[in-house]
């Protein structure tokens, strides 16, 4: 079972991704979501959500997963 903290991070990431993705270009949205995470999320938040993605990630939207792939590739 996921911790409440991780559930909130997943929900927040998916909301950000869904809002940015409204423009239609999923790849560009993933870049913007990754930028948002780098700019505004604490390191511990990034670590927690990346660990979740790498171990399961089932609850993440596709654009959220793409954003995390970008983060992982650039760290």
PDB file of N, CA and C in Angstrom:
ATOM      1  N   UNK A   1       0.834  -1.178   0.000  1.00  0.00           N
ATOM      2  CA  UNK A   1       0.000   0.000   0.000  1.00  0.00           C
ATOM      3  C   UNK A   1       0.883   1.248   0.000  1.00  0.00           C
ATOM      4  N   UNK A   2       0.503   2.209  -0.800  1.00  0.00           N
ATOM      5  CA  UNK A   2       1.280   3.433  -0.916  1.00  0.00           C
ATOM      6  C   UNK A   2       1.043   4.340   0.277  1.00  0.00           C
ATOM      7  N   UNK A   3       2.094   5.037   0.689  1.00  0.00           N
ATOM      8  CA  UNK A   3       1.937   6.001   1.776  1.00  0.00           C
ATOM      9  C   UNK A   3       1.072   7.167   1.306  1.00  0.00           C
ATOM     10  N   UNK A   4       0.494   7.871   2.245  1.00  0.00           N
ATOM     11  CA  UNK A   4      -0.327   9.032   1.914  1.00  0.00           C
ATOM     12  C   UNK A   4       0.506  10.086   1.195  1.00  0.00           C
ATOM     13  N   UNK A   5       1.752  10.253   1.634  1.00  0.00           N
ATOM     14  CA  UNK A   5       2.650  11.220   0.992  1.00  0.00           C
ATOM     15  C   UNK A   5       2.844  10.869  -0.483  1.00  0.00           C
ATOM     16  N   UNK A   6       3.128   9.604  -0.761  1.00  0.00           N
ATOM     17  CA  UNK A   6       3.344   9.184  -2.140  1.00  0.00           C
ATOM     18  C   UNK A   6       2.058   9.282  -2.954  1.00  0.00           C
ATOM     19  N   UNK A   7       0.930   8.936  -2.363  1.00  0.00           N
ATOM     20  CA  UNK A   7      -0.350   9.085  -3.062  1.00  0.00           C
ATOM     21  C   UNK A   7      -0.572  10.536  -3.469  1.00  0.00           C
ATOM     22  N   UNK A   8      -0.240  11.460  -2.570  1.00  0.00           N
ATOM     23  CA  UNK A   8      -0.398  12.884  -2.879  1.00  0.00           C
ATOM     24  C   UNK A   8       0.560  13.338  -3.971  1.00  0.00           C
ATOM     25  N   UNK A   9       1.793  12.829  -3.957  1.00  0.00           N
ATOM     26  CA  UNK A   9       2.754  13.181  -5.007  1.00  0.00           C
ATOM     27  C   UNK A   9       2.276  12.683  -6.371  1.00  0.00           C
ATOM     28  N   UNK A  10       1.772  11.462  -6.413  1.00  0.00           N
ATOM     29  CA  UNK A  10       1.264  10.896  -7.665  1.00  0.00           C
ATOM     30  C   UNK A  10       0.093  11.723  -8.174  1.00  0.00           C
ATOM     31  N   UNK A  11      -0.826  12.048  -7.282  1.00  0.00           N
ATOM     32  CA  UNK A  11      -1.989  12.855  -7.662  1.00  0.00           C
ATOM     33  C   UNK A  11      -1.550  14.220  -8.181  1.00  0.00           C
ATOM     34  N   UNK A  12      -0.622  14.859  -7.483  1.00  0.00           N
ATOM     35  CA  UNK A  12      -0.149  16.177  -7.887  1.00  0.00           C
ATOM     36  C   UNK A  12       0.545  16.112  -9.250  1.00  0.00           C
ATOM     37  N   UNK A  13       1.410  15.129  -9.442  1.00  0.00           N
ATOM     38  CA  UNK A  13       2.109  14.982 -10.715  1.00  0.00           C
ATOM     39  C   UNK A  13       1.124  14.754 -11.850  1.00  0.00           C
ATOM     40  N   UNK A  14       0.155  13.888 -11.649  1.00  0.00           N
ATOM     41  CA  UNK A  14      -0.835  13.620 -12.691  1.00  0.00           C
ATOM     42  C   UNK A  14      -1.691  14.849 -12.992  1.00  0.00           C
ATOM     43  N   UNK A  15      -2.016  15.641 -11.973  1.00  0.00           N
ATOM     44  CA  UNK A  15      -2.785  16.867 -12.206  1.00  0.00           C
ATOM     45  C   UNK A  15      -1.981  17.875 -13.014  1.00  0.00           C
ATOM     46  N   UNK A  16      -0.721  18.031 -12.670  1.00  0.00           N
ATOM     47  CA  UNK A  16       0.148  18.943 -13.423  1.00  0.00           C
ATOM     48  C   UNK A  16       0.238  18.474 -14.868  1.00  0.00           C
ATOM     49  N   UNK A  17       0.472  17.182 -15.060  1.00  0.00           N
ATOM     50  CA  UNK A  17       0.595  16.625 -16.409  1.00  0.00           C
ATOM     51  C   UNK A  17      -0.689  16.809 -17.206  1.00  0.00           C
ATOM     52  N   UNK A  18      -1.820  16.537 -16.585  1.00  0.00           N
ATOM     53  CA  UNK A  18      -3.103  16.672 -17.287  1.00  0.00           C
ATOM     54  C   UNK A  18      -3.364  18.118 -17.685  1.00  0.00           C
ATOM     55  N   UNK A  19      -3.058  19.054 -16.804  1.00  0.00           N
ATOM     56  CA  UNK A  19      -3.283  20.467 -17.109  1.00  0.00           C
ATOM     57  C   UNK A  19      -2.366  20.961 -18.218  1.00  0.00           C
ATOM     58  N   UNK A  20      -1.112  20.588 -18.166  1.00  0.00           N
ATOM     59  CA  UNK A  20      -0.169  21.026 -19.196  1.00  0.00           C
ATOM     60  C   UNK A  20      -0.478  20.344 -20.523  1.00  0.00           C
ATOM     61  N   UNK A  21      -0.950  19.114 -20.470  1.00  0.00           N
ATOM     62  CA  UNK A  21      -1.217  18.337 -21.681  1.00  0.00           C
ATOM     63  C   UNK A  21      -2.455  18.821 -22.434  1.00  0.00           C
ATOM     64  N   UNK A  22      -3.216  19.714 -21.856  1.00  0.00           N
ATOM     65  CA  UNK A  22      -4.419  20.220 -22.521  1.00  0.00           C
ATOM     66  C   UNK A  22      -4.098  20.870 -23.862  1.00  0.00           C
ATOM     67  N   UNK A  23      -2.883  21.361 -24.014  1.00  0.00           N
ATOM     68  CA  UNK A  23      -2.477  21.993 -25.272  1.00  0.00           C
ATOM     69  C   UNK A  23      -2.400  20.984 -26.411  1.00  0.00           C
ATOM     70  N   UNK A  24      -2.267  19.695 -26.096  1.00  0.00           N
ATOM     71  CA  UNK A  24      -2.343  18.676 -27.123  1.00  0.00           C
ATOM     72  C   UNK A  24      -1.063  17.938 -27.448  1.00  0.00           C
ATOM     73  N   UNK A  25       0.089  18.564 -27.331  1.00  0.00           N
ATOM     74  CA  UNK A  25       1.360  17.934 -27.684  1.00  0.00           C
ATOM     75  C   UNK A  25       1.924  17.223 -26.456  1.00  0.00           C
ATOM     76  N   UNK A  26       1.755  15.909 -26.412  1.00  0.00           N
ATOM     77  CA  UNK A  26       2.149  15.146 -25.234  1.00  0.00           C
ATOM     78  C   UNK A  26       3.650  15.204 -24.969  1.00  0.00           C
ATOM     79  N   UNK A  27       4.474  15.157 -26.005  1.00  0.00           N
ATOM     80  CA  UNK A  27       5.925  15.205 -25.805  1.00  0.00           C
ATOM     81  C   UNK A  27       6.349  16.550 -25.229  1.00  0.00           C
ATOM     82  N   UNK A  28       5.799  17.631 -25.753  1.00  0.00           N
ATOM     83  CA  UNK A  28       6.116  18.958 -25.219  1.00  0.00           C
ATOM     84  C   UNK A  28       5.593  19.084 -23.794  1.00  0.00           C
ATOM     85  N   UNK A  29       4.438  18.527 -23.531  1.00  0.00           N
ATOM     86  CA  UNK A  29       3.885  18.552 -22.178  1.00  0.00           C
ATOM     87  C   UNK A  29       4.813  17.833 -21.203  1.00  0.00           C
ATOM     88  N   UNK A  30       5.364  16.702 -21.612  1.00  0.00           N
ATOM     89  CA  UNK A  30       6.288  15.958 -20.754  1.00  0.00           C
ATOM     90  C   UNK A  30       7.514  16.796 -20.423  1.00  0.00           C
ATOM     91  N   UNK A  31       8.029  17.522 -21.403  1.00  0.00           N
ATOM     92  CA  UNK A  31       9.177  18.411 -21.175  1.00  0.00           C
ATOM     93  C   UNK A  31       8.802  19.491 -20.160  1.00  0.00           C
ATOM     94  N   UNK A  32       7.630  20.079 -20.316  1.00  0.00           N
ATOM     95  CA  UNK A  32       7.184  21.135 -19.408  1.00  0.00           C
ATOM     96  C   UNK A  32       6.927  20.596 -17.999  1.00  0.00           C
ATOM     97  N   UNK A  33       6.376  19.407 -17.899  1.00  0.00           N
ATOM     98  CA  UNK A  33       6.157  18.793 -16.589  1.00  0.00           C
ATOM     99  C   UNK A  33       7.508  18.531 -15.917  1.00  0.00           C
ATOM    100  N   UNK A  34       8.456  17.993 -16.653  1.00  0.00           N
ATOM    101  CA  UNK A  34       9.792  17.751 -16.102  1.00  0.00           C
ATOM    102  C   UNK A  34      10.411  19.057 -15.615  1.00  0.00           C
ATOM    103  N   UNK A  35      10.274  20.117 -16.400  1.00  0.00           N
ATOM    104  CA  UNK A  35      10.801  21.428 -16.006  1.00  0.00           C
ATOM    105  C   UNK A  35      10.130  21.899 -14.712  1.00  0.00           C
ATOM    106  N   UNK A  36       8.827  21.733 -14.618  1.00  0.00           N
ATOM    107  CA  UNK A  36       8.090  22.134 -13.418  1.00  0.00           C
ATOM    108  C   UNK A  36       8.609  21.376 -12.191  1.00  0.00           C
ATOM    109  N   UNK A  37       8.809  20.086 -12.340  1.00  0.00           N
ATOM    110  CA  UNK A  37       9.288  19.276 -11.219  1.00  0.00           C
ATOM    111  C   UNK A  37      10.677  19.742 -10.779  1.00  0.00           C
ATOM    112  N   UNK A  38      11.558  19.981 -11.734  1.00  0.00           N
ATOM    113  CA  UNK A  38      12.904  20.460 -11.409  1.00  0.00           C
ATOM    114  C   UNK A  38      12.836  21.802 -10.685  1.00  0.00           C
ATOM    115  N   UNK A  39      11.976  22.683 -11.166  1.00  0.00           N
ATOM    116  CA  UNK A  39      11.911  24.040 -10.628  1.00  0.00           C
ATOM    117  C   UNK A  39      11.235  24.131  -9.261  1.00  0.00           C
ATOM    118  N   UNK A  40      10.237  23.288  -9.007  1.00  0.00           N
ATOM    119  CA  UNK A  40       9.398  23.517  -7.836  1.00  0.00           C
ATOM    120  C   UNK A  40       9.326  22.383  -6.816  1.00  0.00           C
ATOM    121  N   UNK A  41       9.773  21.203  -7.158  1.00  0.00           N
ATOM    122  CA  UNK A  41       9.668  20.090  -6.225  1.00  0.00           C
ATOM    123  C   UNK A  41      10.962  19.935  -5.430  1.00  0.00           C
ATOM    124  N   UNK A  42      10.820  19.608  -4.152  1.00  0.00           N
ATOM    125  CA  UNK A  42      11.970  19.307  -3.306  1.00  0.00           C
ATOM    126  C   UNK A  42      12.615  18.004  -3.781  1.00  0.00           C
ATOM    127  N   UNK A  43      13.904  17.879  -3.502  1.00  0.00           N
ATOM    128  CA  UNK A  43      14.630  16.682  -3.928  1.00  0.00           C
ATOM    129  C   UNK A  43      13.961  15.410  -3.397  1.00  0.00           C
ATOM    130  N   UNK A  44      13.509  15.445  -2.144  1.00  0.00           N
ATOM    131  CA  UNK A  44      12.876  14.251  -1.564  1.00  0.00           C
ATOM    132  C   UNK A  44      11.609  13.859  -2.311  1.00  0.00           C
ATOM    133  N   UNK A  45      10.866  14.844  -2.797  1.00  0.00           N
ATOM    134  CA  UNK A  45       9.652  14.568  -3.569  1.00  0.00           C
ATOM    135  C   UNK A  45      10.020  13.889  -4.884  1.00  0.00           C
ATOM    136  N   UNK A  46      11.047  14.411  -5.549  1.00  0.00           N
ATOM    137  CA  UNK A  46      11.495  13.827  -6.817  1.00  0.00           C
ATOM    138  C   UNK A  46      11.964  12.394  -6.605  1.00  0.00           C
ATOM    139  N   UNK A  47      12.767  12.190  -5.573  1.00  0.00           N
ATOM    140  CA  UNK A  47      13.288  10.852  -5.288  1.00  0.00           C
ATOM    141  C   UNK A  47      12.143   9.872  -5.035  1.00  0.00           C
ATOM    142  N   UNK A  48      11.174  10.277  -4.224  1.00  0.00           N
ATOM    143  CA  UNK A  48      10.055   9.385  -3.896  1.00  0.00           C
ATOM    144  C   UNK A  48       9.258   8.988  -5.135  1.00  0.00           C
ATOM    145  N   UNK A  49       8.928   9.951  -5.972  1.00  0.00           N
ATOM    146  CA  UNK A  49       8.084   9.639  -7.131  1.00  0.00           C
ATOM    147  C   UNK A  49       8.873   8.860  -8.192  1.00  0.00           C
ATOM    148  N   UNK A  50      10.159   9.137  -8.332  1.00  0.00           N
ATOM    149  CA  UNK A  50      10.988   8.372  -9.277  1.00  0.00           C
ATOM    150  C   UNK A  50      11.129   6.926  -8.798  1.00  0.00           C
ATOM    151  N   UNK A  51      11.346   6.737  -7.501  1.00  0.00           N
ATOM    152  CA  UNK A  51      11.432   5.372  -6.963  1.00  0.00           C
ATOM    153  C   UNK A  51      10.127   4.613  -7.197  1.00  0.00           C
ATOM    154  N   UNK A  52       9.010   5.297  -6.996  1.00  0.00           N
ATOM    155  CA  UNK A  52       7.716   4.664  -7.251  1.00  0.00           C
ATOM    156  C   UNK A  52       7.589   4.292  -8.728  1.00  0.00           C
ATOM    157  N   UNK A  53       7.944   5.203  -9.606  1.00  0.00           N
ATOM    158  CA  UNK A  53       7.856   4.954 -11.047  1.00  0.00           C
ATOM    159  C   UNK A  53       8.710   3.752 -11.444  1.00  0.00           C
ATOM    160  N   UNK A  54       9.912   3.679 -10.917  1.00  0.00           N
ATOM    161  CA  UNK A  54      10.816   2.598 -11.292  1.00  0.00           C
ATOM    162  C   UNK A  54      10.411   1.249 -10.694  1.00  0.00           C
ATOM    163  N   UNK A  55       9.644   1.267  -9.609  1.00  0.00           N
ATOM    164  CA  UNK A  55       9.231   0.001  -9.003  1.00  0.00           C
ATOM    165  C   UNK A  55       7.836  -0.449  -9.434  1.00  0.00           C
ATOM    166  N   UNK A  56       6.996   0.508  -9.844  1.00  0.00           N
ATOM    167  CA  UNK A  56       5.615   0.174 -10.212  1.00  0.00           C
ATOM    168  C   UNK A  56       5.104   1.186 -11.230  1.00  0.00           C
ATOM    169  N   UNK A  57       4.756   2.363 -10.774  1.00  0.00           N
ATOM    170  CA  UNK A  57       4.319   3.435 -11.662  1.00  0.00           C
ATOM    171  C   UNK A  57       2.938   3.276 -12.255  1.00  0.00           C
ATOM    172  N   UNK A  58       2.195   2.288 -11.800  1.00  0.00           N
ATOM    173  CA  UNK A  58       0.902   1.972 -12.405  1.00  0.00           C
ATOM    174  C   UNK A  58      -0.081   3.142 -12.382  1.00  0.00           C
ATOM    175  N   UNK A  59      -0.031   3.957 -11.351  1.00  0.00           N
ATOM    176  CA  UNK A  59      -1.012   5.029 -11.201  1.00  0.00           C
ATOM    177  C   UNK A  59      -0.620   6.323 -11.926  1.00  0.00           C
ATOM    178  N   UNK A  60       0.513   6.325 -12.586  1.00  0.00           N
ATOM    179  CA  UNK A  60       0.971   7.525 -13.291  1.00  0.00           C
ATOM    180  C   UNK A  60       0.401   7.591 -14.702  1.00  0.00           C
ATOM    181  N   UNK A  61       0.025   8.781 -15.111  1.00  0.00           N
ATOM    182  CA  UNK A  61      -0.405   8.996 -16.496  1.00  0.00           C
ATOM    183  C   UNK A  61       0.785   8.816 -17.433  1.00  0.00           C
ATOM    184  N   UNK A  62       0.549   8.465 -18.690  1.00  0.00           N
ATOM    185  CA  UNK A  62       1.653   8.313 -19.644  1.00  0.00           C
ATOM    186  C   UNK A  62       2.543   9.557 -19.734  1.00  0.00           C
ATOM    187  N   UNK A  63       1.953  10.740 -19.741  1.00  0.00           N
ATOM    188  CA  UNK A  63       2.767  11.955 -19.840  1.00  0.00           C
ATOM    189  C   UNK A  63       3.584  12.158 -18.561  1.00  0.00           C
ATOM    190  N   UNK A  64       3.061  11.731 -17.417  1.00  0.00           N
ATOM    191  CA  UNK A  64       3.825  11.795 -16.167  1.00  0.00           C
ATOM    192  C   UNK A  64       5.039  10.875 -16.252  1.00  0.00           C
ATOM    193  N   UNK A  65       4.836   9.687 -16.799  1.00  0.00           N
ATOM    194  CA  UNK A  65       5.939   8.742 -16.969  1.00  0.00           C
ATOM    195  C   UNK A  65       6.993   9.297 -17.924  1.00  0.00           C
ATOM    196  N   UNK A  66       6.543   9.923 -19.001  1.00  0.00           N
ATOM    197  CA  UNK A  66       7.487  10.526 -19.947  1.00  0.00           C
ATOM    198  C   UNK A  66       8.296  11.627 -19.270  1.00  0.00           C
ATOM    199  N   UNK A  67       7.636  12.425 -18.443  1.00  0.00           N
ATOM    200  CA  UNK A  67       8.338  13.491 -17.723  1.00  0.00           C
ATOM    201  C   UNK A  67       9.392  12.904 -16.786  1.00  0.00           C
ATOM    202  N   UNK A  68       9.049  11.833 -16.107  1.00  0.00           N
ATOM    203  CA  UNK A  68      10.012  11.201 -15.214  1.00  0.00           C
ATOM    204  C   UNK A  68      11.158  10.575 -15.993  1.00  0.00           C
ATOM    205  N   UNK A  69      10.884  10.032 -17.167  1.00  0.00           N
ATOM    206  CA  UNK A  69      11.967   9.528 -18.021  1.00  0.00           C
ATOM    207  C   UNK A  69      12.944  10.646 -18.369  1.00  0.00           C
ATOM    208  N   UNK A  70      12.409  11.824 -18.652  1.00  0.00           N
ATOM    209  CA  UNK A  70      13.256  12.983 -18.960  1.00  0.00           C
ATOM    210  C   UNK A  70      14.109  13.340 -17.743  1.00  0.00           C
ATOM    211  N   UNK A  71      13.493  13.379 -16.571  1.00  0.00           N
ATOM    212  CA  UNK A  71      14.242  13.692 -15.348  1.00  0.00           C
ATOM    213  C   UNK A  71      15.353  12.679 -15.104  1.00  0.00           C
ATOM    214  N   UNK A  72      15.023  11.412 -15.243  1.00  0.00           N
ATOM    215  CA  UNK A  72      16.004  10.350 -15.005  1.00  0.00           C
ATOM    216  C   UNK A  72      17.162  10.467 -15.991  1.00  0.00           C
ATOM    217  N   UNK A  73      16.855  10.750 -17.237  1.00  0.00           N
ATOM    218  CA  UNK A  73      17.894  10.863 -18.264  1.00  0.00           C
ATOM    219  C   UNK A  73      18.810  12.061 -18.034  1.00  0.00           C
ATOM    220  N   UNK A  74      18.307  13.074 -17.342  1.00  0.00           N
ATOM    221  CA  UNK A  74      19.081  14.300 -17.145  1.00  0.00           C
ATOM    222  C   UNK A  74      19.700  14.410 -15.759  1.00  0.00           C
ATOM    223  N   UNK A  75      19.701  13.304 -15.006  1.00  0.00           N
ATOM    224  CA  UNK A  75      20.325  13.355 -13.676  1.00  0.00           C
ATOM    225  C   UNK A  75      21.525  12.462 -13.600  1.00  0.00           C
TER     226      UNK A  75
END
